[in-house]
Amino acid sequence: MQLSPRSLLVNRTRGSVRLQSTALHFYQNRQLELYAAKEAQRLTLRQLVFFGRSMNAQRLITSANYVRTELPVRIAHRLRDMQALPYVVVMQEGVAKVYELYWSAFEKFRRYPQIDTLEDNEAFCSFLRAILDDHASVIPNLSLGLSLASPHLPPDQLDSFMRRMLVSRISRRVLAEHHIALSDSVAGRDRDTDGDGHVGIIYTGLSVEKSVRRCTALLRELTYDSEHTSPQKGDDARWPEVIIEGHLDTKFAYIREHLEYIIFELLKNSMQATVAKHSGAAQLPPILVTIVAGVDNISMRISDQGGGLLTPQIKSPSDLFSFSHLRNATRLEHSRLGSLRTAVSNPAGMRATVEELVDRWQQEQRQVPDPQVEAGVGRHPRLGIGLAMSNIFARYCGGSLELVSIDGWGMD
Ligand code: COI
């Protein structure tokens, strides 16, 4: 008899299983414990660049086997985390689905045979691509489940669980996507980087100004109808101008998708808030982006005049990152839960490229015909994931994201 991970979970908690399934359950959990007892071998972006710089067949196979053996360890840690959640949380819609996906991925990686040749590696890359696709619904599922579980978990516990889940998901996807990109380079299927150098998925000389311009251009191209609360395609005069100042030649090694996810999300919020606050004005106040290259860090400030966070629901701007309804009451709003359910069943736009964000945003605008100003940032994506994910992306490589509201004026 095969036990599904879900019945495993239920049975574990209820403690009532038939002998045969108990043995299987015991065996599977024993495997999980073996993997969860191992430490994750963390790599910095610098190490990933260093190793990936001089790729050849042998190094690619070493990389493949590292990914093959490292991912089940990291997934095992998260499965253990989920097993430690109270029963009432695990049983929320969405959480059990993520548990099943992770259990199935854990089993597949654990059983995946050693990779010895470039052909083996091609097959492994296809396997990775399929798992990356299968897991596209993880974030809306988790957000839905944890929002519903919010009344049953203290906010600190809920947010730290969610942070661990999301950071570790990013790190696993980075390993898998980086390995696929290295394999593509070795096979001569290199990505188009617009002339910028890259090693795998890491851009070695990523221009911050270019990323801001790229996100601005994408936002300007957006088209959606909302009774003139938002710009229309080609209606340039209705978009606030984006002025970029500071150290314009700043370049650094980073994952472009991560940086642009954050910039796109923040600029989008700033534009929506500015348009909403100044609708009818002859001229919209500009958004100012300041780029500063410090000694060992790079900072950006995006300042808008969209009115700030005037809302009784959110006490501190950082509460927008929280998944607890006690910090961010919008988590339990009917429309938000409904949008998450829709995203769960159609997760195509849940990956972190800016083009996919655009698609998702447009889908969301179509889903909710009744425009409402949410959380003081104008027409905001109904999933409520963008800012929380931007915070996680910023922290993933040791950075941070801070939202400062000057109520009645704007946001930094
Ligand atoms: C995820 O996307 O949630 C993953 O864990 C992906 C990884 C197994 C490659």
XYZ file of C-alpha atoms and ligand atoms in Angstrom:
421
model
C 0.000 0.000 0.000
C 1.279 3.432 -0.919
C 0.632 6.238 1.473
C 0.230 9.661 -0.001
C 2.204 12.337 1.851
C -1.097 13.854 2.831
C -2.399 10.705 4.463
C 1.013 10.352 6.052
C 0.547 13.721 7.614
C -2.970 13.000 8.749
C -2.036 9.610 10.087
C 1.020 10.905 11.844
C -1.089 13.410 13.650
C -3.978 11.128 14.450
C -1.690 8.259 15.324
C -4.012 5.644 13.837
C -2.540 3.660 10.990
C -2.630 0.074 9.933
C 0.512 -1.955 10.537
C 1.623 -2.004 6.896
C 1.330 1.736 6.457
C 3.005 2.277 9.829
C 6.071 0.419 8.537
C 6.159 2.488 5.364
C 5.539 5.647 7.283
C 8.342 4.749 9.685
C 10.727 4.046 6.781
C 9.865 7.294 5.007
C 10.204 9.393 8.113
C 13.494 7.668 8.927
C 14.791 8.753 5.498
C 13.589 12.258 6.153
C 15.393 12.324 9.488
C 18.637 11.132 7.894
C 18.542 13.998 5.434
C 17.259 16.582 7.891
C 20.187 15.741 10.206
C 22.627 16.986 7.550
C 23.676 20.625 7.397
C 22.854 22.549 4.217
C 26.046 23.450 2.315
C 25.385 27.122 1.748
C 27.073 28.938 -1.116
C 27.413 32.680 -1.564
C 26.875 34.421 -4.906
C 30.646 34.971 -4.973
C 31.257 31.213 -4.678
C 28.680 30.471 -7.372
C 30.377 32.942 -9.727
C 33.858 31.658 -8.853
C 32.943 28.017 -9.487
C 30.906 28.755 -12.610
C 33.444 31.009 -14.299
C 35.562 28.345 -15.949
C 32.999 25.717 -16.812
C 33.817 22.478 -18.514
C 32.136 19.094 -18.715
C 33.739 17.765 -15.542
C 32.869 20.814 -13.451
C 29.329 20.764 -14.824
C 28.897 17.178 -13.663
C 30.268 18.105 -10.227
C 27.733 20.945 -10.125
C 24.904 18.578 -11.130
C 25.745 16.114 -8.364
C 26.011 18.917 -5.830
C 22.483 20.096 -6.773
C 21.208 16.498 -6.779
C 22.472 15.783 -3.250
C 22.011 19.246 -1.728
C 18.373 19.885 -2.642
C 16.898 16.891 -0.758
C 18.746 18.023 2.396
C 17.275 21.501 2.135
C 13.804 20.180 1.336
C 14.028 17.772 4.310
C 14.627 20.726 6.654
C 11.486 22.428 5.413
C 9.440 19.226 5.668
C 10.553 18.936 9.302
C 9.550 22.553 9.850
C 6.124 21.809 8.439
C 5.741 18.694 10.583
C 6.354 20.861 13.647
C 3.406 23.144 12.841
C 0.225 22.763 14.876
C -2.302 20.415 13.278
C -4.796 23.218 12.705
C -2.234 25.046 10.548
C -1.207 22.022 8.502
C -4.843 21.311 7.690
C -5.450 24.748 6.140
C -6.147 24.855 2.433
C -2.834 25.216 0.605
C -0.463 24.037 3.326
C -1.071 20.325 2.754
C -0.570 20.881 -0.992
C 2.876 22.385 -0.376
C 3.716 19.526 1.975
C 2.775 17.029 -0.743
C 4.844 18.851 -3.374
C 7.884 18.939 -1.098
C 7.499 15.342 -0.051
C 7.276 14.232 -3.650
C 10.305 16.374 -4.662
C 12.267 15.003 -1.687
C 11.586 11.411 -2.783
C 12.460 12.165 -6.415
C 15.778 13.836 -5.561
C 16.692 11.191 -2.999
C 16.236 8.435 -5.580
C 17.805 10.296 -8.506
C 20.859 8.325 -9.739
C 24.340 9.769 -9.840
C 25.116 11.942 -12.883
C 28.212 10.785 -14.796
C 27.952 12.117 -18.326
C 26.758 15.193 -20.196
C 23.757 13.197 -21.461
C 22.886 12.324 -17.856
C 23.129 16.016 -17.103
C 20.772 16.985 -19.939
C 18.211 14.560 -18.495
C 18.809 15.991 -15.017
C 18.201 19.537 -16.323
C 14.864 18.437 -17.830
C 13.991 16.864 -14.485
C 14.871 20.139 -12.707
C 12.817 22.207 -15.158
C 9.776 19.996 -14.567
C 10.093 20.334 -10.775
C 10.550 24.101 -11.022
C 7.303 24.222 -13.035
C 5.458 21.880 -10.671
C 6.341 24.182 -7.786
C 5.025 27.368 -9.393
C 1.982 27.257 -7.109
C 3.976 27.047 -3.864
C 3.867 30.746 -3.020
C 0.114 31.349 -3.513
C -0.597 28.049 -1.721
C 1.570 28.998 1.225
C 0.205 32.550 1.351
C -3.348 31.242 1.282
C -2.685 28.585 3.929
C -0.769 30.840 6.273
C -3.296 33.668 5.902
C -6.074 31.234 6.848
C -3.927 29.899 9.704
C -3.173 33.381 10.966
C -5.804 33.283 13.789
C -4.068 30.152 15.145
C -0.413 31.240 15.214
C 1.276 34.134 17.032
C 2.468 36.710 14.434
C 6.197 36.256 15.187
C 5.973 32.484 14.812
C 3.919 32.753 11.631
C 6.229 35.305 10.014
C 9.439 33.515 10.923
C 8.068 30.211 9.556
C 7.037 31.946 6.344
C 10.406 33.713 6.058
C 12.297 30.411 6.391
C 10.037 28.775 3.802
C 10.447 31.609 1.304
C 14.189 32.229 1.756
C 14.919 28.562 1.456
C 12.691 28.282 -1.609
C 14.621 31.110 -3.269
C 17.923 29.425 -2.422
C 16.783 26.080 -3.873
C 15.482 27.683 -7.037
C 18.707 29.678 -7.415
C 20.750 26.449 -7.236
C 18.518 24.683 -9.765
C 18.212 27.625 -12.173
C 21.934 28.433 -11.925
C 22.837 24.862 -12.790
C 20.435 24.855 -15.764
C 21.923 28.158 -16.999
C 25.489 26.801 -16.655
C 24.448 23.706 -18.597
C 22.889 25.886 -21.312
C 26.139 27.868 -21.601
C 28.243 24.708 -21.913
C 25.829 23.395 -24.566
C 26.082 26.699 -26.493
C 22.505 27.782 -25.681
C 23.520 30.977 -23.950
C 20.971 33.468 -22.637
C 20.576 36.934 -24.117
C 21.990 39.325 -21.529
C 21.766 42.536 -23.498
C 25.560 42.694 -23.694
C 26.125 42.252 -19.931
C 28.424 39.520 -18.666
C 26.970 36.631 -16.705
C 27.924 33.376 -15.025
C 24.888 31.114 -14.898
C 22.023 33.263 -13.638
C 24.307 35.815 -11.983
C 24.990 39.015 -13.897
C 28.567 39.991 -13.136
C 28.234 43.662 -14.076
C 24.577 44.425 -13.492
C 23.808 48.086 -14.115
C 21.333 49.400 -11.540
C 20.334 52.315 -13.750
C 19.600 49.977 -16.671
C 17.388 47.846 -14.434
C 15.432 50.899 -13.278
C 14.992 51.991 -16.906
C 13.905 48.511 -17.953
C 11.252 48.309 -15.212
C 10.063 51.847 -15.963
C 9.681 51.000 -19.661
C 7.712 47.851 -18.835
C 5.419 49.740 -16.486
C 4.841 52.415 -19.143
C 3.789 49.776 -21.619
C 1.143 48.361 -19.322
C -2.380 48.691 -20.388
C -5.474 48.309 -18.325
C -8.791 50.107 -18.047
C -9.829 51.503 -14.752
C -11.861 54.623 -15.218
C -8.821 56.853 -15.544
C -7.311 55.961 -12.182
C -4.440 54.448 -14.120
C -2.502 55.381 -17.202
C -3.529 53.931 -20.526
C -1.128 52.461 -23.017
C 0.664 55.172 -24.928
C -0.669 57.834 -22.594
C 2.801 58.939 -21.489
C 1.693 62.234 -20.037
C -0.346 60.405 -17.409
C 2.614 58.483 -16.051
C 4.752 60.146 -13.417
C 8.223 60.748 -14.764
C 10.952 58.602 -13.194
C 14.082 60.656 -12.512
C 17.241 58.669 -11.798
C 20.090 60.395 -9.955
C 23.238 59.563 -8.008
C 25.910 57.090 -9.045
C 24.522 56.170 -12.434
C 27.464 53.997 -13.407
C 26.938 51.606 -10.455
C 27.394 47.982 -11.462
C 27.546 44.889 -9.285
C 27.258 41.114 -9.387
C 23.686 40.086 -8.698
C 20.758 38.064 -9.977
C 18.982 40.436 -12.328
C 15.546 38.848 -11.833
C 15.758 39.447 -8.081
C 16.804 43.099 -8.366
C 14.200 43.838 -11.020
C 11.439 42.070 -9.105
C 12.031 44.526 -6.239
C 12.396 47.619 -8.437
C 9.331 46.731 -10.513
C 7.189 46.165 -7.433
C 8.237 49.393 -5.714
C 7.982 51.540 -8.848
C 4.571 50.065 -9.631
C 3.302 50.930 -6.146
C 4.768 54.440 -6.420
C 3.188 55.014 -9.821
C -0.211 53.733 -8.752
C -0.182 55.842 -5.601
C 0.943 58.963 -7.476
C -1.715 58.556 -10.168
C -4.433 57.889 -7.566
C -3.483 60.854 -5.372
C -3.036 63.401 -8.167
C -5.774 62.310 -10.542
C -7.032 65.291 -12.515
C -3.825 67.299 -11.973
C -2.257 68.785 -15.107
C 1.123 67.387 -14.146
C 2.005 64.399 -11.964
C 4.870 64.821 -9.475
C 7.895 62.735 -10.518
C 9.286 59.659 -8.768
C 12.890 60.092 -7.742
C 15.249 57.113 -7.789
C 18.610 57.696 -6.100
C 21.396 55.143 -6.590
C 24.353 55.198 -4.210
C 27.430 52.985 -4.421
C 28.930 52.790 -0.934
C 32.181 51.111 0.102
C 30.698 47.655 0.496
C 27.035 48.064 -0.257
C 24.737 49.572 -2.818
C 21.648 51.534 -1.829
C 18.667 52.740 -3.778
C 15.936 55.074 -2.637
C 12.663 55.406 -4.486
C 10.696 58.487 -3.389
C 7.176 59.223 -4.490
C 4.542 61.823 -3.679
C 1.672 59.354 -3.643
C 0.403 60.299 -0.183
C 2.138 57.684 1.954
C 0.502 54.950 3.929
C -2.561 56.663 5.321
C -4.518 53.653 6.497
C -5.788 52.614 9.904
C -5.270 48.945 8.973
C -1.486 49.130 8.766
C 0.288 50.535 11.801
C 3.840 50.297 10.533
C 4.925 50.051 6.874
C 6.844 46.854 7.631
C 3.502 45.246 8.574
C 2.912 45.060 4.816
C 5.508 42.261 4.803
C 3.614 40.278 7.418
C 1.355 37.298 6.734
C -0.421 37.667 10.069
C -3.851 39.291 10.010
C -3.010 40.876 13.359
C -0.337 42.969 11.639
C -1.918 43.207 8.217
C -5.700 42.851 8.321
C -5.896 42.623 4.525
C -4.622 39.020 4.802
C -8.090 37.753 5.680
C -9.994 39.952 3.236
C -12.397 38.030 1.086
C -11.109 39.453 -2.214
C -7.507 38.685 -1.356
C -8.225 35.071 -0.385
C -10.257 34.731 -3.587
C -7.347 35.985 -5.717
C -4.969 33.597 -3.988
C -7.327 30.714 -4.763
C -7.371 31.788 -8.408
C -3.565 32.010 -8.471
C -3.303 28.552 -6.914
C -5.294 27.083 -9.771
C -3.461 29.108 -12.424
C 0.082 29.634 -11.146
C 1.700 30.380 -14.526
C 2.617 33.917 -13.540
C 4.182 33.082 -10.194
C 7.812 32.997 -11.250
C 10.091 35.874 -10.536
C 10.802 37.525 -13.847
C 9.536 40.984 -14.451
C 7.671 39.963 -17.607
C 5.821 37.360 -15.552
C 5.063 39.969 -12.896
C 3.561 42.138 -15.603
C 1.401 39.250 -16.792
C 0.289 38.508 -13.262
C -0.517 42.120 -12.559
C -2.591 42.418 -15.703
C -4.429 39.205 -14.856
C -5.158 40.545 -11.381
C -6.514 43.798 -12.721
C -8.889 41.840 -14.925
C -9.961 39.581 -12.066
C -11.100 42.388 -9.771
C -13.332 44.807 -11.659
C -14.073 46.948 -8.626
C -11.114 49.275 -8.107
C -10.376 50.024 -4.492
C -7.461 51.759 -2.929
C -5.766 49.179 -0.766
C -3.228 49.732 1.975
C -2.639 53.297 0.820
C -0.631 52.270 -2.218
C -3.306 52.757 -4.811
C -4.519 49.816 -6.850
C -2.373 47.135 -5.354
C -2.016 43.539 -6.532
C -4.706 41.557 -4.832
C -2.384 38.716 -3.890
C -0.465 40.868 -1.426
C 2.692 38.944 -2.193
C 4.810 41.499 -4.068
C 6.087 43.582 -1.159
C 6.604 40.586 1.118
C 8.552 38.813 -1.650
C 10.581 41.946 -2.410
C 11.613 42.045 1.238
C 12.656 38.389 1.089
C 14.583 38.906 -2.168
C 16.408 41.908 -0.654
C 17.347 39.928 2.451
C 18.360 36.795 0.567
C 21.839 38.157 -0.255
C 22.232 40.076 3.002
C 20.428 43.247 1.969
C 17.310 44.870 3.386
C 14.179 46.689 2.310
C 12.776 49.504 4.389
C 9.512 51.318 3.717
C 9.226 54.825 5.142
C 5.892 56.607 4.968
C 5.620 60.371 5.201
C 1.883 60.323 5.694
C 0.080 62.869 3.576
C 3.080 63.251 1.267
C 4.582 60.011 -0.015
C 6.697 56.934 0.493
C 10.435 56.304 0.457
C 10.282 25.302 -5.023
O 10.134 25.969 -6.017
O 9.496 25.392 -4.066
C 11.389 24.344 -4.925
O 11.615 23.845 -3.886
C 12.130 24.065 -6.198
C 13.266 23.090 -6.044
C 12.831 21.738 -5.611
C 14.051 23.037 -7.323
